[in-house]
Short mmCIF file of C-alpha atoms and ligand atoms in Angstrom, two decimals:
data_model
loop_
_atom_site.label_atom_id
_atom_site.label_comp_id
_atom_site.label_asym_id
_atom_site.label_seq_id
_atom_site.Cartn_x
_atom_site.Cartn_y
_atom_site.Cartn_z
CA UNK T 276 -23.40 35.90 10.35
CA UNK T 277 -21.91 33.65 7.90
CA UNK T 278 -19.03 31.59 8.91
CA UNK T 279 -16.35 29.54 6.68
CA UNK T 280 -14.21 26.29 7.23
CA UNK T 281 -11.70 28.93 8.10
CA UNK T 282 -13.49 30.65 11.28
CA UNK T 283 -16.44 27.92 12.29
CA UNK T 284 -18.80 29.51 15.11
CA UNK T 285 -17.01 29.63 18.29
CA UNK T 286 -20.54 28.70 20.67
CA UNK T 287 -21.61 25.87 22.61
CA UNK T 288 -23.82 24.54 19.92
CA UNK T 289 -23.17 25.15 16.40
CA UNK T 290 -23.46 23.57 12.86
CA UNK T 291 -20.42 22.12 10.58
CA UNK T 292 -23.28 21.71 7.05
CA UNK T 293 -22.41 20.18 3.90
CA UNK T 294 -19.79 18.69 5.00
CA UNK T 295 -17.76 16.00 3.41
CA UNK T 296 -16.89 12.76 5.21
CA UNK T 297 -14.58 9.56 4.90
CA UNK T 298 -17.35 6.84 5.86
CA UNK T 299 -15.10 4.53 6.77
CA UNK T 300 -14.69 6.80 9.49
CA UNK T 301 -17.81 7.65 10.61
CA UNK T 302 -20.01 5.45 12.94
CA UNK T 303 -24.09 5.86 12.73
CA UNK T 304 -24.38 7.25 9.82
CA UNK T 305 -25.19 5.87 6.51
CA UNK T 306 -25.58 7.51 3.17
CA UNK T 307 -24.86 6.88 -0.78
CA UNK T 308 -21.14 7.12 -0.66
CA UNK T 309 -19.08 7.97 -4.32
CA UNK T 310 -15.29 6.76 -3.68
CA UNK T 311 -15.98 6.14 0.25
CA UNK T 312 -17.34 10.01 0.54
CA UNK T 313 -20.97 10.96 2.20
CA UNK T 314 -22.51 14.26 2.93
CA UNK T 315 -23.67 15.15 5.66
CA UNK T 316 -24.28 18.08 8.32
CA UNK T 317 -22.50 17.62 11.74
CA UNK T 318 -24.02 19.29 15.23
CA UNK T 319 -21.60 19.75 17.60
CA UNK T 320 -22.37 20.87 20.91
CA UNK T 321 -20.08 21.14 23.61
CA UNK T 322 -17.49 19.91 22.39
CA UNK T 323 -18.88 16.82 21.51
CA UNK T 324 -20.03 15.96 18.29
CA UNK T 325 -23.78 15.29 18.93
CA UNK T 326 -25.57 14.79 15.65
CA UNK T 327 -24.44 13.44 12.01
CA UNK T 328 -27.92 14.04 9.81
CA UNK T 329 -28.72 14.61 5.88
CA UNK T 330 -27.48 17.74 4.60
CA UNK T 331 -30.12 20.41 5.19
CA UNK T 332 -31.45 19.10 8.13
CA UNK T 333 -29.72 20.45 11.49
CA UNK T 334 -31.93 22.65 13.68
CA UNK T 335 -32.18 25.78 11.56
CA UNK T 336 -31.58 28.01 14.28
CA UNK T 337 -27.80 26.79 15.31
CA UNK T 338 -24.86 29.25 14.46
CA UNK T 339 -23.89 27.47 11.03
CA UNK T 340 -20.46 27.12 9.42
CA UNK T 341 -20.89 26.18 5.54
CA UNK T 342 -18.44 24.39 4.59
CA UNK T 343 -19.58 24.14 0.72
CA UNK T 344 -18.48 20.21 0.87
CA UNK T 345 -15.25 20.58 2.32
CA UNK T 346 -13.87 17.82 4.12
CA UNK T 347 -14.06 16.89 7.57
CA UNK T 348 -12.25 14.25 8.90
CA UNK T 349 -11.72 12.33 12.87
CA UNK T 350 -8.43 13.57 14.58
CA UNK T 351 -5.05 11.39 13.09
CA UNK T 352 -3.51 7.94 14.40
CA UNK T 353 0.15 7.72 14.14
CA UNK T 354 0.92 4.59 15.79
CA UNK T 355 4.60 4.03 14.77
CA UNK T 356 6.87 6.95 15.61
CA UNK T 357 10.44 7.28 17.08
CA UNK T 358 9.86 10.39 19.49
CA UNK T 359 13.23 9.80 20.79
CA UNK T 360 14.98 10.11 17.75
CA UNK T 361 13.15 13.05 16.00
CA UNK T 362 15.17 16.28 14.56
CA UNK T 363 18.91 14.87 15.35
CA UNK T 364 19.38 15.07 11.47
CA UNK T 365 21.29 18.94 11.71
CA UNK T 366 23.71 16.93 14.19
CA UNK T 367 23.96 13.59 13.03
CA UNK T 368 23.13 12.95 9.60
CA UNK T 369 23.02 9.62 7.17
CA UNK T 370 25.91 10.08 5.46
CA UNK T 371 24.96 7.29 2.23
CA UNK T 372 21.34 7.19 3.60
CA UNK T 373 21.59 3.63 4.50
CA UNK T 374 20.38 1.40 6.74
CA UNK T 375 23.96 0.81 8.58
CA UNK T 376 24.18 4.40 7.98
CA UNK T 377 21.10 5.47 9.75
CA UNK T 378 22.12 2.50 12.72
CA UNK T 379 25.60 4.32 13.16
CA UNK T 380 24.91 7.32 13.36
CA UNK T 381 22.19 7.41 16.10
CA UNK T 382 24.30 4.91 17.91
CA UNK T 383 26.80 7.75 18.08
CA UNK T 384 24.23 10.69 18.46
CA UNK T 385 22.09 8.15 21.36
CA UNK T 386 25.63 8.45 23.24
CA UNK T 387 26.54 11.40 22.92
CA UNK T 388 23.56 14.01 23.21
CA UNK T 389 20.54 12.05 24.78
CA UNK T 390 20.48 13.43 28.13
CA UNK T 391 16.83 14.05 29.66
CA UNK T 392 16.63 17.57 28.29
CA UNK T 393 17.94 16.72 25.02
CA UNK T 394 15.44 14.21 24.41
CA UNK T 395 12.01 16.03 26.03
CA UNK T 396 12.77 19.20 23.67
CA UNK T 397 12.52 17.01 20.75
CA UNK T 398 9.73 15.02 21.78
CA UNK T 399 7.99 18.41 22.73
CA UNK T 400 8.84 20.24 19.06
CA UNK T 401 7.54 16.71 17.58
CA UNK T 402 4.52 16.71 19.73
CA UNK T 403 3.65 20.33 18.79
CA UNK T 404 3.87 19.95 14.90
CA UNK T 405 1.72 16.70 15.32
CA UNK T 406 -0.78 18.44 17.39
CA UNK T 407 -1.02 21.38 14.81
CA UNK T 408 -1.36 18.91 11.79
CA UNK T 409 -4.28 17.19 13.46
CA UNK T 410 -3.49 13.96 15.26
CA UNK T 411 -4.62 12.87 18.73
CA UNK T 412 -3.12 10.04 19.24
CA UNK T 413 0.55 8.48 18.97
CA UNK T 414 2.26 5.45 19.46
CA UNK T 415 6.91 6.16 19.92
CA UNK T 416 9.32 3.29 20.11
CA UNK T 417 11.95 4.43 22.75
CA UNK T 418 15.21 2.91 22.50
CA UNK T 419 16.29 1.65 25.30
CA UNK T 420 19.37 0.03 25.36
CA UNK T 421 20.70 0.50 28.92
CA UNK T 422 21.15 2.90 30.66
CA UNK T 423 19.20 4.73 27.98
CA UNK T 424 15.75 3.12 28.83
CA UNK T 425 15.86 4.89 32.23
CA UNK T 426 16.47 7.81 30.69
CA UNK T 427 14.18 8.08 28.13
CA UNK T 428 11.22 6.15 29.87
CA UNK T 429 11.30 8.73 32.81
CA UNK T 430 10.65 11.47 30.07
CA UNK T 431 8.48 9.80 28.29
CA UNK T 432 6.20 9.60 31.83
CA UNK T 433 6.21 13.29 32.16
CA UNK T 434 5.34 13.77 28.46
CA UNK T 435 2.15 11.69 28.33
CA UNK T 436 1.16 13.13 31.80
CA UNK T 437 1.83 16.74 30.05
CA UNK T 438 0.61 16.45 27.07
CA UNK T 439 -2.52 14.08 28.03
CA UNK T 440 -5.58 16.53 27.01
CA UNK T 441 -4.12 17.35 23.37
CA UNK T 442 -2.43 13.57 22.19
CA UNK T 443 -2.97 10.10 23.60
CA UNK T 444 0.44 8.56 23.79
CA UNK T 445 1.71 4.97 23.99
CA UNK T 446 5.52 3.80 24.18
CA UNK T 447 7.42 0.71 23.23
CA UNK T 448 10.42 -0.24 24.40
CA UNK T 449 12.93 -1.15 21.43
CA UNK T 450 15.89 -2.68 23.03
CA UNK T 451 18.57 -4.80 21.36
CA UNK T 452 17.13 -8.54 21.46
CA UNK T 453 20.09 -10.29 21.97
CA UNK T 454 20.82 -8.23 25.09
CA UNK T 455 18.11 -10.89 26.45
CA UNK T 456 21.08 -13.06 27.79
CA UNK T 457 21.85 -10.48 30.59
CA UNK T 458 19.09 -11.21 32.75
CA UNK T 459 19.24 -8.44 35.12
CA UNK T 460 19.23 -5.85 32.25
CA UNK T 461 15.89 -8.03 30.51
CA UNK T 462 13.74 -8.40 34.01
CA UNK T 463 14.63 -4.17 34.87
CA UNK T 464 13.29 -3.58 31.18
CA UNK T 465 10.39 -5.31 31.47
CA UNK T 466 9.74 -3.81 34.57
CA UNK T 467 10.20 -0.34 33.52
CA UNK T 468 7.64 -1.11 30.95
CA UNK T 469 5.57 -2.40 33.15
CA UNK T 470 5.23 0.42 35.46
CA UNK T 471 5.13 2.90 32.39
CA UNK T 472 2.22 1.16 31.22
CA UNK T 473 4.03 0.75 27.62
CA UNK T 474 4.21 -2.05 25.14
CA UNK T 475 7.70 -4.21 24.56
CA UNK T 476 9.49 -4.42 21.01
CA UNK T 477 12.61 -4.76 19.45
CA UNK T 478 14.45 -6.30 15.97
CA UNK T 479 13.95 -9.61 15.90
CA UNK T 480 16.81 -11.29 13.09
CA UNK T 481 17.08 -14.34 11.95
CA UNK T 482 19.77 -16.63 13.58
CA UNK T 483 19.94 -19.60 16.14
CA UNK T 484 19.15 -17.32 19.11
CA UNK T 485 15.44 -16.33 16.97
CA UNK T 486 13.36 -19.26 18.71
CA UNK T 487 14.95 -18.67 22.28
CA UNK T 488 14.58 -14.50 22.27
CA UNK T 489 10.73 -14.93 20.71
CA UNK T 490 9.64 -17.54 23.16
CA UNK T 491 11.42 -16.01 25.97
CA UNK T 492 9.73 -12.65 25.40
CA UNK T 493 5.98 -13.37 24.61
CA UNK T 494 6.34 -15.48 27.90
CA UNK T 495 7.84 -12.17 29.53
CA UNK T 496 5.17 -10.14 28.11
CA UNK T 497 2.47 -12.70 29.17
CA UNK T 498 4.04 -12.90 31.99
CA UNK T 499 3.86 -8.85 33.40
CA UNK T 500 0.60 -8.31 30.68
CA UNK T 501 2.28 -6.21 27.92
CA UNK T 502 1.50 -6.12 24.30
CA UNK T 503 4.37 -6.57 21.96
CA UNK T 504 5.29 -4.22 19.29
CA UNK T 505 8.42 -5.07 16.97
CA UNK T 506 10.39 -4.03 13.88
CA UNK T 507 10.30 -6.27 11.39
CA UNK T 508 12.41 -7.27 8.53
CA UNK T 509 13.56 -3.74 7.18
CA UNK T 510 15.59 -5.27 4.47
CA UNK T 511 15.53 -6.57 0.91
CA UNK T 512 16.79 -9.55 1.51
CA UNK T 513 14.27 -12.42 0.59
CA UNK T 514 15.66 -14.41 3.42
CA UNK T 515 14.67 -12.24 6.17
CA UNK T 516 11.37 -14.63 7.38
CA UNK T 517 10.89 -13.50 10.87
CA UNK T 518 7.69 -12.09 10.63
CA UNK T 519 6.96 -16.22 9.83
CA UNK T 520 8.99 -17.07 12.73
CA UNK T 521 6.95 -14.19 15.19
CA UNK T 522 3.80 -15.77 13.51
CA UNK T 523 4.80 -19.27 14.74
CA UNK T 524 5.89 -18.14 17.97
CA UNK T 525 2.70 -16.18 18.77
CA UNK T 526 0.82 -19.76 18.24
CA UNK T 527 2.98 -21.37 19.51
CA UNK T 528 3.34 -19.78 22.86
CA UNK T 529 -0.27 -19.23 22.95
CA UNK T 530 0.01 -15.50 23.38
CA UNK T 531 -3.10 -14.21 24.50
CA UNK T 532 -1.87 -10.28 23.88
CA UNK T 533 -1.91 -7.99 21.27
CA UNK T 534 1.19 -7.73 18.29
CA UNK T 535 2.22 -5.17 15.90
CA UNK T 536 4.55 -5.77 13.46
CA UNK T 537 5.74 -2.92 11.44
CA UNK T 538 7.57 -2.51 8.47
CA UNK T 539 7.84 -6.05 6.84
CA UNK T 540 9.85 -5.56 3.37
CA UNK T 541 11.09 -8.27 2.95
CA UNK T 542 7.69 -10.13 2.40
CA UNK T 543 7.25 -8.33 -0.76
CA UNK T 544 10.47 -9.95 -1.92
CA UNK T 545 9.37 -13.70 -1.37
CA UNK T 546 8.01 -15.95 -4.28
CA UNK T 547 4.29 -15.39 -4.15
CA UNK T 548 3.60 -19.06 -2.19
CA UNK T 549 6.03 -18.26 0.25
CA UNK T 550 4.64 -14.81 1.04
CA UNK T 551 1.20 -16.51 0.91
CA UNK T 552 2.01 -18.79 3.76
CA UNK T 553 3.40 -16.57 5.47
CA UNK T 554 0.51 -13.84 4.80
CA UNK T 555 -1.78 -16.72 6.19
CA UNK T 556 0.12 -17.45 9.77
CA UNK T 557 0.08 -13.73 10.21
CA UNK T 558 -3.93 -13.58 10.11
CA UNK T 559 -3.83 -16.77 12.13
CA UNK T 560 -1.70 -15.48 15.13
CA UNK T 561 -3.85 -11.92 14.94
CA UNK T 562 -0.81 -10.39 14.00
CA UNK T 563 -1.50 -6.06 13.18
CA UNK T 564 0.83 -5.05 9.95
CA UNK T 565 2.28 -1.19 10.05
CA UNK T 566 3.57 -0.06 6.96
CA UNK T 567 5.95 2.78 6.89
CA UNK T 568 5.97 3.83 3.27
CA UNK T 569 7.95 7.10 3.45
CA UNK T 570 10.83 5.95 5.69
CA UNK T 571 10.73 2.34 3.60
CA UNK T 572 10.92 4.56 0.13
CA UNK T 573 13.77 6.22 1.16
CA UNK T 574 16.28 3.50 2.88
CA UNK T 575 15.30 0.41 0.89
CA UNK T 576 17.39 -0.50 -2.37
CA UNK T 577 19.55 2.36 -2.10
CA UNK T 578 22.95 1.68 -2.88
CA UNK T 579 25.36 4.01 -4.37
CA UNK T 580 24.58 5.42 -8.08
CA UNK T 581 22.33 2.73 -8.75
CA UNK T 582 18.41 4.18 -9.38
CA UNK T 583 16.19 1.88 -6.79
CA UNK T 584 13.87 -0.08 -8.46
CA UNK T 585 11.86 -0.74 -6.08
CA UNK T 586 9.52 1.25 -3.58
CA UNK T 587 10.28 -1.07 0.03
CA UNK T 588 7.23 -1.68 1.01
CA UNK T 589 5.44 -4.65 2.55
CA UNK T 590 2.44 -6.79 0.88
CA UNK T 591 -0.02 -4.27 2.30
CA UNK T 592 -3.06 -4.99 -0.18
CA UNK T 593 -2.76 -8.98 0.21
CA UNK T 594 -2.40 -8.87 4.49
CA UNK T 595 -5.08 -6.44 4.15
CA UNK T 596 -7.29 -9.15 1.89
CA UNK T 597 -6.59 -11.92 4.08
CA UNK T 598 -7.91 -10.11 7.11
CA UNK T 599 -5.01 -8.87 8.54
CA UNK T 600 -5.39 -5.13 10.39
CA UNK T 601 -3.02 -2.93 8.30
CA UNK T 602 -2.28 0.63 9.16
CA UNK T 603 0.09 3.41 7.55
CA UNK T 604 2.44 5.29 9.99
CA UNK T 605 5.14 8.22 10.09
CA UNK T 606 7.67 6.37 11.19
CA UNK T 607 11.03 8.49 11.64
CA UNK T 608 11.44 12.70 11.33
CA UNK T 609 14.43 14.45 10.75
CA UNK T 610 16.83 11.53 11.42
CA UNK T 611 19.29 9.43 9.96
CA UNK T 612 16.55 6.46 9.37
CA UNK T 613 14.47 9.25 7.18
CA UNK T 614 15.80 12.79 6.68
CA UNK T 615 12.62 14.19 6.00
CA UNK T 616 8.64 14.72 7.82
CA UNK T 617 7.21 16.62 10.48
CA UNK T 618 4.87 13.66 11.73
CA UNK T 619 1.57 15.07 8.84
CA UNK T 620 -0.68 12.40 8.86
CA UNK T 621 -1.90 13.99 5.60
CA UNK T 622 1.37 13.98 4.35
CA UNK T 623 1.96 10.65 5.54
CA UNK T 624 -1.89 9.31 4.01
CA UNK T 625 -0.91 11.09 0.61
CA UNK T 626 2.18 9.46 0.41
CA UNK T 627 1.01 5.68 1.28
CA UNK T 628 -1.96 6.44 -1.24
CA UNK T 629 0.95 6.98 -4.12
CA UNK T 630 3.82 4.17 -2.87
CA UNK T 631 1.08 1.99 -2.02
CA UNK T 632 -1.11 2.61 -4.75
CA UNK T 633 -4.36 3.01 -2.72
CA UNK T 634 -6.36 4.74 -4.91
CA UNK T 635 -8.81 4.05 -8.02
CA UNK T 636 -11.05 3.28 -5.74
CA UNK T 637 -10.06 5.15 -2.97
CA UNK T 638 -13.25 3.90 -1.15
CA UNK T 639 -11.91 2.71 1.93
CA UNK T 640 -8.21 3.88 2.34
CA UNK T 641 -9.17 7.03 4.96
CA UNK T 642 -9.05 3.99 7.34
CA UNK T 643 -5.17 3.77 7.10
CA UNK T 644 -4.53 7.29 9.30
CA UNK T 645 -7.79 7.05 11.25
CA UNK T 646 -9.67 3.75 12.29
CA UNK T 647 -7.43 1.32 11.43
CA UNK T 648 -4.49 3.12 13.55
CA UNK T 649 -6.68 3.71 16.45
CA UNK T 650 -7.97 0.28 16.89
CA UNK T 651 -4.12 -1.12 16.19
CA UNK T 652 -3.28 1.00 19.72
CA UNK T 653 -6.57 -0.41 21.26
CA UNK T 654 -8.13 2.91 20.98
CA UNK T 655 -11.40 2.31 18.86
CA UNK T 656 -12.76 5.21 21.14
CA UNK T 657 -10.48 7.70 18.90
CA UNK T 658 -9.97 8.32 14.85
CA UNK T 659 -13.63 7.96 13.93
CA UNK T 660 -16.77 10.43 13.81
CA UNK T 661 -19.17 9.69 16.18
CA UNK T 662 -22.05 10.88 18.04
CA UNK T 663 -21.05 11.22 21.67
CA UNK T 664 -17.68 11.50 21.03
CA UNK T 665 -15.60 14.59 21.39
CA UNK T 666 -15.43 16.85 17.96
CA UNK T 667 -11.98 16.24 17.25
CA UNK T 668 -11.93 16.69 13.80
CA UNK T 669 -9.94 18.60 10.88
CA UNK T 670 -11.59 20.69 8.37
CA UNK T 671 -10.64 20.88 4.73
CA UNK T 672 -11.53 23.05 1.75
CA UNK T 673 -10.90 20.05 -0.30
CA UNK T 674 -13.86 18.89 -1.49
CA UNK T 675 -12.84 15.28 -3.57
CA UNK T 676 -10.03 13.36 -3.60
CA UNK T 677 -8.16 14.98 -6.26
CA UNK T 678 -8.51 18.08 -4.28
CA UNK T 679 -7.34 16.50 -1.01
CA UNK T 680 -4.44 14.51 -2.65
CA UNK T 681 -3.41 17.47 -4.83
CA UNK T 682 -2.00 19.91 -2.01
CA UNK T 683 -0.47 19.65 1.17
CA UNK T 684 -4.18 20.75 2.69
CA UNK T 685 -1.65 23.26 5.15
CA UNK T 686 -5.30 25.55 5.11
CA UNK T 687 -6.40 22.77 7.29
CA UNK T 688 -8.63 23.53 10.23
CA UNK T 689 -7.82 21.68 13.32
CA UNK T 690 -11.24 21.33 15.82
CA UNK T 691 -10.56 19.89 19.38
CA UNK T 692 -13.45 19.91 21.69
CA UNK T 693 -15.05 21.85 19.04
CA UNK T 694 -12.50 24.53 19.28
CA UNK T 695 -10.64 26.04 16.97
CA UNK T 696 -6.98 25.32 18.21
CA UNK T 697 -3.73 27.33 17.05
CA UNK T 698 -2.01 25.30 14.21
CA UNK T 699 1.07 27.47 14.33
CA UNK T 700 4.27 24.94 13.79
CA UNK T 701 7.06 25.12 16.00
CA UNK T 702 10.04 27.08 14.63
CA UNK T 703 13.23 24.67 13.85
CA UNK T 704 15.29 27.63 15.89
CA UNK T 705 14.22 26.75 18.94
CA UNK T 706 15.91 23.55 18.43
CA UNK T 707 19.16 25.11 18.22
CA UNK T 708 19.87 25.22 21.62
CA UNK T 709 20.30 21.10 21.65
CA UNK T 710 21.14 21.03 18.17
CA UNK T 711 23.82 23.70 17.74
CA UNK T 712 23.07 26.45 15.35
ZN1 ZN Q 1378 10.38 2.43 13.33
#
């Protein structure tokens, strides 16, 4: 019996040969790698993967799936997502596909629509395309302005619990920073992060309240434990420096916990010394750097019949040089912020190889959708290939990168436990029901 990428042996111990890996993202292995790819034959047995040896050399008498160099790769990390906010786009579009466009109108949809059912049969149809596309784990920001956070938190509970055995899922509260001043609103916040276990976030601007709403919430989040997670200067205005200012607080406050920072644009529109300094504070205060290159692409420099000239996104290569842990992300689906995805991690690595010009070499870049991701959510047990661990991987026919970065890979194989699992996507009707038709 022969078996292909497409139908691997469905037994308790069987044999993925000449495969082709990402190294970056494997773990005990070592072999000569050309553009960050090794050969190798993987053993799986049940459900784990339990053996990464030279091609040719797996037991001979295992059930054997040849997968003529084809790709394997770990399950996906998508650590910044908006959940919450996913497939509103048929009700409440971006009119100009602005920023203030994008704000307004889910302000208005947020109101209007986001009821508990509303919001768990979008998270759901989200959760099942990601599943099908090959990720395992996923960070959300939730917003939770009030009463919203109650809402959307108590959801979000059921969701993890639900979907626990298929993808690992973290939530951050993003809630409107200056609401900090109503201190009943702040302290039931934090404590409904608390007790979900999430992270805290939010949009830090620059203004005279910056220093007070920074220091006052690392001390909350040291304070009740949490990690801190924020959006961060999603503009091209060169005067947007708060990702200096989060830097500064972080040392200054002596925050012991981990930060995220994602988007950053602004950065890349700083004179080089002033990005370098700031570059430099951020690898100080352990700062982690998401980059959001689809959703940056399409709302920075847009303005009205003028062709953008540039592609939004942050310094990703230079935070990445100067030790900084960088990671790639989906960002939004389907809503006003970005009118497009279906949270692909391929899609999403194929598209932050080309904005962020990743490639020639692409040695190392596998790590933005895998590793990198996994350890930003504090999950280094997840988005590498390793013995021990379970065989969560994706196959691909795709052999090089020109292969892999050539087509949408939608042949894909998803492995979970070392089974095959049922990549069919959700069908956008079944949205209609909290959509409209
Ligand atoms: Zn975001």
């Amino acid at each position: 019996m022969t078996y292909s990428f497409m139908s691997p042996p469905n037994a308790g111990r069987f044999v993925l040969s000449n495969a082709t890996l990402p190294a970056v993202a494997v773990e005990g292995y070592s072999a000569t790698a050309i553009e960050g790819l090794v050969h190798a034959d993987l053993i799986i047995e049940d459900g784990l993967v339990a053996g990464i040896v030279a091609p040719g050399t797996a037991p001979q008498e295992l059930a054997k799936s040849d997968l003529r160099d084809g790709m394997v790769w770990p399950c996906f990390a998508d650590v910044h997502t908006h959940l919450d906010k996913g497939h509103i786009w048929p009700r409440n579009n971006n009119p100009d596909g602005t920023f203030m466009g994008a704000l307004t109108s889910v302000g208005a949809d947020r109101a209007t629509h986001w009821n508990a059912e509303d919001v768990r049969k979008r998270m759901e149809f989200s959760l099942r395309s990601a599943y099908a596309h090959g990720t395992n784990l996923i960070r959300t920001h939730l917003d939770s302005p009030a009463p919203q956070h109650l809402i959307s938190f108590d959801v979000f509970g059921e969701v993890r619990d639900a979907w626990k055995d298929k993808i690992a899922l973290q939530a951050v509260a993003l809630f409107p920073m200056d609401d900090m001043v109503n201190e009943t609103y702040f302290a039931e916040l934090v404590a409904t992060v608390k007790r979900a276990g999430a992270l805290i976030g939010g949009v830090p601007k620059m203004g005279p309240d910056l220093t007070w709403q920074l220091d006052t919430l690392f001390r909350a989040a040291s304070d009740n434990g949490l990690d801190v997670d924020l959006h961060v200067d999603e503009t091209d205005d060169p005067a947007a420096e708060t990702l200096r200012a989060i830097a500064e607080a972080v040392l200054r406050n002596g925050f012991t916990g981990k930060v995220t920072a994602g988007h950053c644009c602004s950065l890349a529109r700083q004179d080089d010394e002033l990005a370098k300094r700031t570059v430099e504070l951020v690898a100080k205060a352990g700062i982690s750097i998401i980059s959001l290159p689809m959703c940056n692409m399409y709302l920075q420099d847009r303005y009205p019949g003028r062709t953008p000239r540039w592609r939004g996104v942050t310094l990703f290569k230079e935070l990445a040089a100067a030790g900084v842990q960088t990671a790639v992300a989906s960002d939004n689906t389907r809503d006003p912020f970005y009118a497009y995805g279906d949270l692909d991690a391929v899609e999403v690595f194929r598209e932050a190889v080309r904005i962020l010009q990743l490639d020639h070499p692409l040695d190392t870049a596998a790590r933005v959708v895998t590793t990198s991701p996994a350890d930003v959510a504090g999950r280094p047990d997840t988005g590498r290939i390793a013995v021990g661990r379970p065989a969560d991987l994706v196959l691909f026919s795709a052999r090089r990168w020109s292969e892999f970065l050539s087509r949408p890979q939608s042949d894909r194989v998803v492995l979970r436990r070392g089974k095959v699992i049922d990549r069919s996507l959700p069908d956008y009707r079944e949205l209609d029901s909290v959509l409209g038709a």
